Amino acid sequence: MSATTDSGFYSIIDYTVDGPATQQELVDAFAAIQEKWVRFYPGYLSARFHVSTDGTRVYNVVSWASEADYRNFVETSDTDGRMADIVGAVEALGGRAEARMSGVPTYTVVREVGPGPRKEG
Amino acid sequence: MSATTDSGFYSIIDYTVDGPATQQELVDAFAAIQEKWVRFYPGYLSARFHVSTDGTRVYNVVSWASEADYRNFVETSDTDGRMADIVGAVEALGGRAEARMSGVPTYTVVREVGPGPRKEG
């Protein structure tokens, strides 16, 4: 089992919500934030919105080509404007959403397990 | 902004941990569980282990080709054996890990925002 060679850099935004309608509202709001504040920076690859099948949770996984690209975004973008928009978007939701992030929301992928034969532990 | 055409199905395993050493332990333990219990089922694509840069969190995003493939895995695999191994692996950690999952841990990707020009909100 070898380590992955993934050189990407990720941020993960994670909320619990009170139902499918709020899931959809939150996805729409955060997608608009990506379009207004994030997607035009060098090295931005994607924001992928994962919604739980039970209607209670949303993960947004934002992918960057490298940590340097992410750092450039943080250093040269309007963080105050973006944060104000995020706060306003969450407050404007018809339903309730609660952030589940803890600590610094930046990630690397340290291992990937692909398909293969069964291996006894 | 159009909806994604992603037809995949995902499960997301989410833990807070007490430091980088426990992050690595947890990744190694869950990678072994994928190899022993999961990766040989039809439609299994990958398990990707995301570790936070501050050492406090681990997300494992498991990707399936379709919901039908995931359902087949659940219905035909040894769930009791797998769950016992997961419980044992978490108990055997040298550090502390706390599950952060809420509700049913299965997901679809309902939207993806790719690179593009700035769009005013």
Coordinates of C-alpha atoms in Angstrom, one line a residue:
Chain A
M1 CA 0.0 0.0 0.0
S2 CA 1.9 3.0 -1.2
A3 CA 1.2 6.7 -0.4
T4 CA -0.6 8.6 -3.0
T5 CA 1.2 11.1 -5.2
D6 CA -1.6 13.6 -4.9
S7 CA 0.0 17.1 -4.8
G8 CA -3.3 18.9 -4.6
F9 CA -4.6 21.1 -1.8
Y10 CA -8.1 21.1 -0.4
S11 CA -10.4 23.1 1.8
I12 CA -13.5 21.3 3.2
I13 CA -16.6 23.3 4.2
D14 CA -18.9 21.1 6.3
Y15 CA -22.5 21.9 7.6
T16 CA -25.3 20.1 9.3
V17 CA -28.7 21.4 8.1
D18 CA -32.4 20.9 9.0
G19 CA -33.5 19.2 5.8
P20 CA -33.3 18.8 2.0
A21 CA -34.6 22.3 1.3
T22 CA -31.9 23.9 3.3
Q23 CA -29.3 21.6 1.7
Q24 CA -30.3 22.9 -1.7
E25 CA -30.3 26.5 -0.4
L26 CA -26.9 26.2 1.1
V27 CA -25.5 24.6 -2.1
D28 CA -26.9 27.4 -4.2
A29 CA -25.5 30.1 -1.8
F30 CA -22.0 28.6 -1.6
A31 CA -21.9 28.0 -5.4
A32 CA -22.6 31.6 -5.9
I33 CA -19.8 32.5 -3.5
Q34 CA -17.4 30.3 -5.5
E35 CA -18.4 32.2 -8.6
K36 CA -18.1 35.6 -7.1
W37 CA -15.0 35.2 -5.0
V38 CA -12.9 32.1 -5.8
R39 CA -13.1 30.3 -9.1
F40 CA -11.1 32.8 -11.1
Y41 CA -7.9 32.5 -9.1
P42 CA -4.9 30.5 -10.6
G43 CA -4.9 26.9 -9.7
Y44 CA -8.6 26.7 -8.7
L45 CA -9.8 23.3 -9.9
S46 CA -13.3 22.8 -8.6
A47 CA -15.8 23.0 -5.7
R48 CA -17.9 19.8 -5.4
F49 CA -21.0 19.9 -3.3
H50 CA -21.8 16.6 -1.5
V51 CA -25.3 16.3 0.0
S52 CA -26.2 13.5 2.3
T53 CA -29.0 11.2 1.1
D54 CA -30.9 11.8 4.4
G55 CA -31.0 15.5 3.8
T56 CA -29.1 16.6 6.9
R57 CA -25.5 17.4 5.8
V58 CA -23.5 19.3 3.1
Y59 CA -19.8 19.0 2.4
N60 CA -18.1 21.3 -0.1
V61 CA -14.7 20.0 -1.2
V62 CA -12.7 22.8 -2.9
S63 CA -9.7 21.6 -4.9
W64 CA -6.6 23.5 -5.7
A65 CA -3.7 22.4 -7.9
S66 CA -1.2 23.1 -5.2
E67 CA -0.8 24.6 -1.7
A68 CA 1.1 27.6 -3.4
D69 CA -2.0 28.3 -5.4
Y70 CA -4.2 28.2 -2.4
R71 CA -1.8 30.5 -0.4
N72 CA -1.8 33.0 -3.3
F73 CA -5.6 33.1 -3.3
V74 CA -5.6 33.7 0.5
E75 CA -3.0 36.4 0.3
T76 CA -4.4 38.3 -2.7
S77 CA -8.1 37.9 -2.4
D78 CA -10.6 40.1 -0.5
T79 CA -11.1 37.8 2.5
D80 CA -13.2 40.4 4.4
G81 CA -15.6 40.7 1.5
R82 CA -15.8 37.0 1.0
M83 CA -16.4 36.3 4.7
A84 CA -19.1 38.9 4.9
D85 CA -20.8 37.3 2.0
I86 CA -20.6 33.8 3.6
V87 CA -22.0 35.1 6.9
G88 CA -24.8 36.9 5.1
A89 CA -25.6 33.9 3.0
V90 CA -25.9 31.6 6.0
E91 CA -28.1 34.1 7.8
A92 CA -30.4 34.5 4.8
L93 CA -31.2 30.8 4.7
G94 CA -34.8 29.9 5.2
G95 CA -33.7 26.9 7.3
R96 CA -31.0 26.3 9.9
A97 CA -27.4 25.4 9.1
E98 CA -24.6 24.8 11.6
A99 CA -20.9 24.8 10.7
R100 CA -19.2 21.5 11.6
M101 CA -15.7 22.6 10.8
S102 CA -13.0 22.3 13.5
G103 CA -9.6 23.8 13.4
V104 CA -8.0 24.9 10.1
P105 CA -10.1 23.7 7.2
T106 CA -7.2 22.9 4.8
Y107 CA -6.3 19.4 3.8
T108 CA -3.9 17.2 1.8
V109 CA -4.7 13.8 0.5
V110 CA -2.1 11.5 2.0
R111 CA -3.3 8.1 0.8
E112 CA -5.7 6.6 -1.8
V113 CA -6.8 3.0 -1.9
G114 CA -8.0 1.9 -5.3
P115 CA -9.7 -1.3 -6.4
G116 CA -7.9 -4.5 -5.9
P117 CA -8.0 -8.0 -4.4
R118 CA -9.0 -8.7 -0.9
K119 CA -6.1 -8.4 1.5
E120 CA -6.4 -10.0 4.9
G121 CA -5.5 -7.7 7.8
Chain B
M1 CA -24.8 27.4 -13.5
S2 CA -25.9 24.0 -14.4
A3 CA -26.2 20.9 -12.1
T4 CA -23.4 18.4 -12.3
T5 CA -23.9 15.2 -14.2
D6 CA -22.0 13.3 -11.5
S7 CA -23.7 9.9 -11.2
G8 CA -21.4 8.6 -8.5
F9 CA -22.3 7.7 -4.9
Y10 CA -20.1 8.5 -1.9
S11 CA -19.7 7.7 1.7
I12 CA -17.8 10.1 3.9
I13 CA -16.1 9.0 7.2
D14 CA -15.2 12.0 9.4
Y15 CA -13.2 12.0 12.6
T16 CA -11.5 14.6 14.9
V17 CA -8.2 13.4 16.3
D18 CA -5.7 14.6 18.9
G19 CA -2.8 15.2 16.6
P20 CA -0.8 14.2 13.6
A21 CA 0.4 10.9 14.9
T22 CA -3.2 9.8 15.4
Q23 CA -4.1 11.1 12.0
Q24 CA -1.6 8.8 10.5
E25 CA -2.7 5.9 12.6
L26 CA -6.3 6.4 11.7
V27 CA -5.5 6.6 8.0
D28 CA -3.4 3.4 8.1
A29 CA -6.1 1.6 10.0
F30 CA -9.0 2.6 7.7
A31 CA -6.8 2.0 4.6
A32 CA -6.4 -1.6 5.9
I33 CA -10.1 -1.9 6.3
Q34 CA -10.7 -0.8 2.8
E35 CA -8.3 -3.5 1.6
K36 CA -9.8 -6.2 3.7
W37 CA -13.5 -5.4 3.4
V38 CA -14.4 -3.1 0.6
R39 CA -12.1 -2.5 -2.4
F40 CA -12.9 -5.8 -4.2
Y41 CA -16.6 -5.1 -4.7
P42 CA -17.9 -4.1 -8.2
G43 CA -18.1 -0.4 -8.7
Y44 CA -15.7 0.5 -5.9
L45 CA -13.5 3.4 -7.3
S46 CA -11.4 4.8 -4.4
A47 CA -11.0 5.8 -0.8
R48 CA -9.2 9.1 -0.5
F49 CA -7.9 10.1 2.9
H50 CA -7.9 13.8 3.5
V51 CA -5.9 15.0 6.6
S52 CA -6.1 18.5 7.9
T53 CA -2.9 20.6 7.8
D54 CA -3.3 21.4 11.6
G55 CA -3.3 17.7 12.5
T56 CA -6.8 17.5 14.0
R57 CA -9.1 15.9 11.5
V58 CA -9.4 13.1 8.9
Y59 CA -12.0 12.7 6.1
N60 CA -12.2 9.5 4.2
V61 CA -14.2 10.0 1.0
V62 CA -15.1 6.6 -0.5
S63 CA -16.3 6.7 -4.2
W64 CA -18.6 4.3 -5.9
A65 CA -19.6 4.2 -9.6
S66 CA -23.3 4.3 -8.7
E67 CA -25.7 4.0 -5.9
A68 CA -26.6 0.5 -7.1
D69 CA -23.0 -0.6 -6.7
Y70 CA -23.0 0.7 -3.1
R71 CA -26.3 -1.0 -2.3
N72 CA -24.9 -4.3 -3.7
F73 CA -21.9 -3.9 -1.4
V74 CA -24.0 -3.3 1.6
E75 CA -26.4 -6.2 0.9
T76 CA -23.8 -8.8 0.0
S77 CA -20.8 -7.9 2.3
D78 CA -20.1 -9.0 5.9
T79 CA -21.3 -5.8 7.7
D80 CA -20.9 -7.3 11.1
G81 CA -17.3 -8.4 10.4
R82 CA -16.4 -5.0 8.9
M83 CA -18.0 -3.0 11.8
A84 CA -16.3 -5.1 14.4
D85 CA -12.9 -4.4 12.7
I86 CA -13.7 -0.7 12.6
V87 CA -14.6 -0.6 16.3
G88 CA -11.4 -2.6 17.1
A89 CA -9.2 -0.3 14.9
V90 CA -10.5 2.8 16.6
E91 CA -10.1 1.3 20.1
A92 CA -6.5 0.2 19.3
L93 CA -5.3 3.7 18.4
G94 CA -2.6 5.1 20.6
G95 CA -4.4 8.5 20.5
R96 CA -8.0 9.7 20.7
A97 CA -10.4 9.8 17.7
E98 CA -14.0 10.9 17.7
A99 CA -16.4 10.3 14.9
R100 CA -18.1 13.4 13.6
M101 CA -20.6 11.7 11.3
S102 CA -24.2 12.7 11.7
G103 CA -27.1 10.8 10.2
V104 CA -26.7 8.5 7.2
P105 CA -23.1 8.8 5.8
T106 CA -24.0 8.4 2.1
Y107 CA -23.8 11.3 -0.4
T108 CA -24.4 12.4 -3.9
V109 CA -22.6 15.3 -5.7
V110 CA -25.3 17.7 -6.8
R111 CA -23.2 20.5 -8.1
E112 CA -19.7 21.3 -9.3
V113 CA -18.3 24.8 -9.9
G114 CA -15.3 24.7 -12.2
P115 CA -12.9 27.5 -13.0
G116 CA -14.4 30.5 -14.8
P117 CA -14.7 34.3 -14.8
R118 CA -15.8 36.3 -11.8
K119 CA -19.6 36.5 -11.6
E120 CA -21.1 39.2 -9.5
G121 CA -23.7 37.9 -7.0

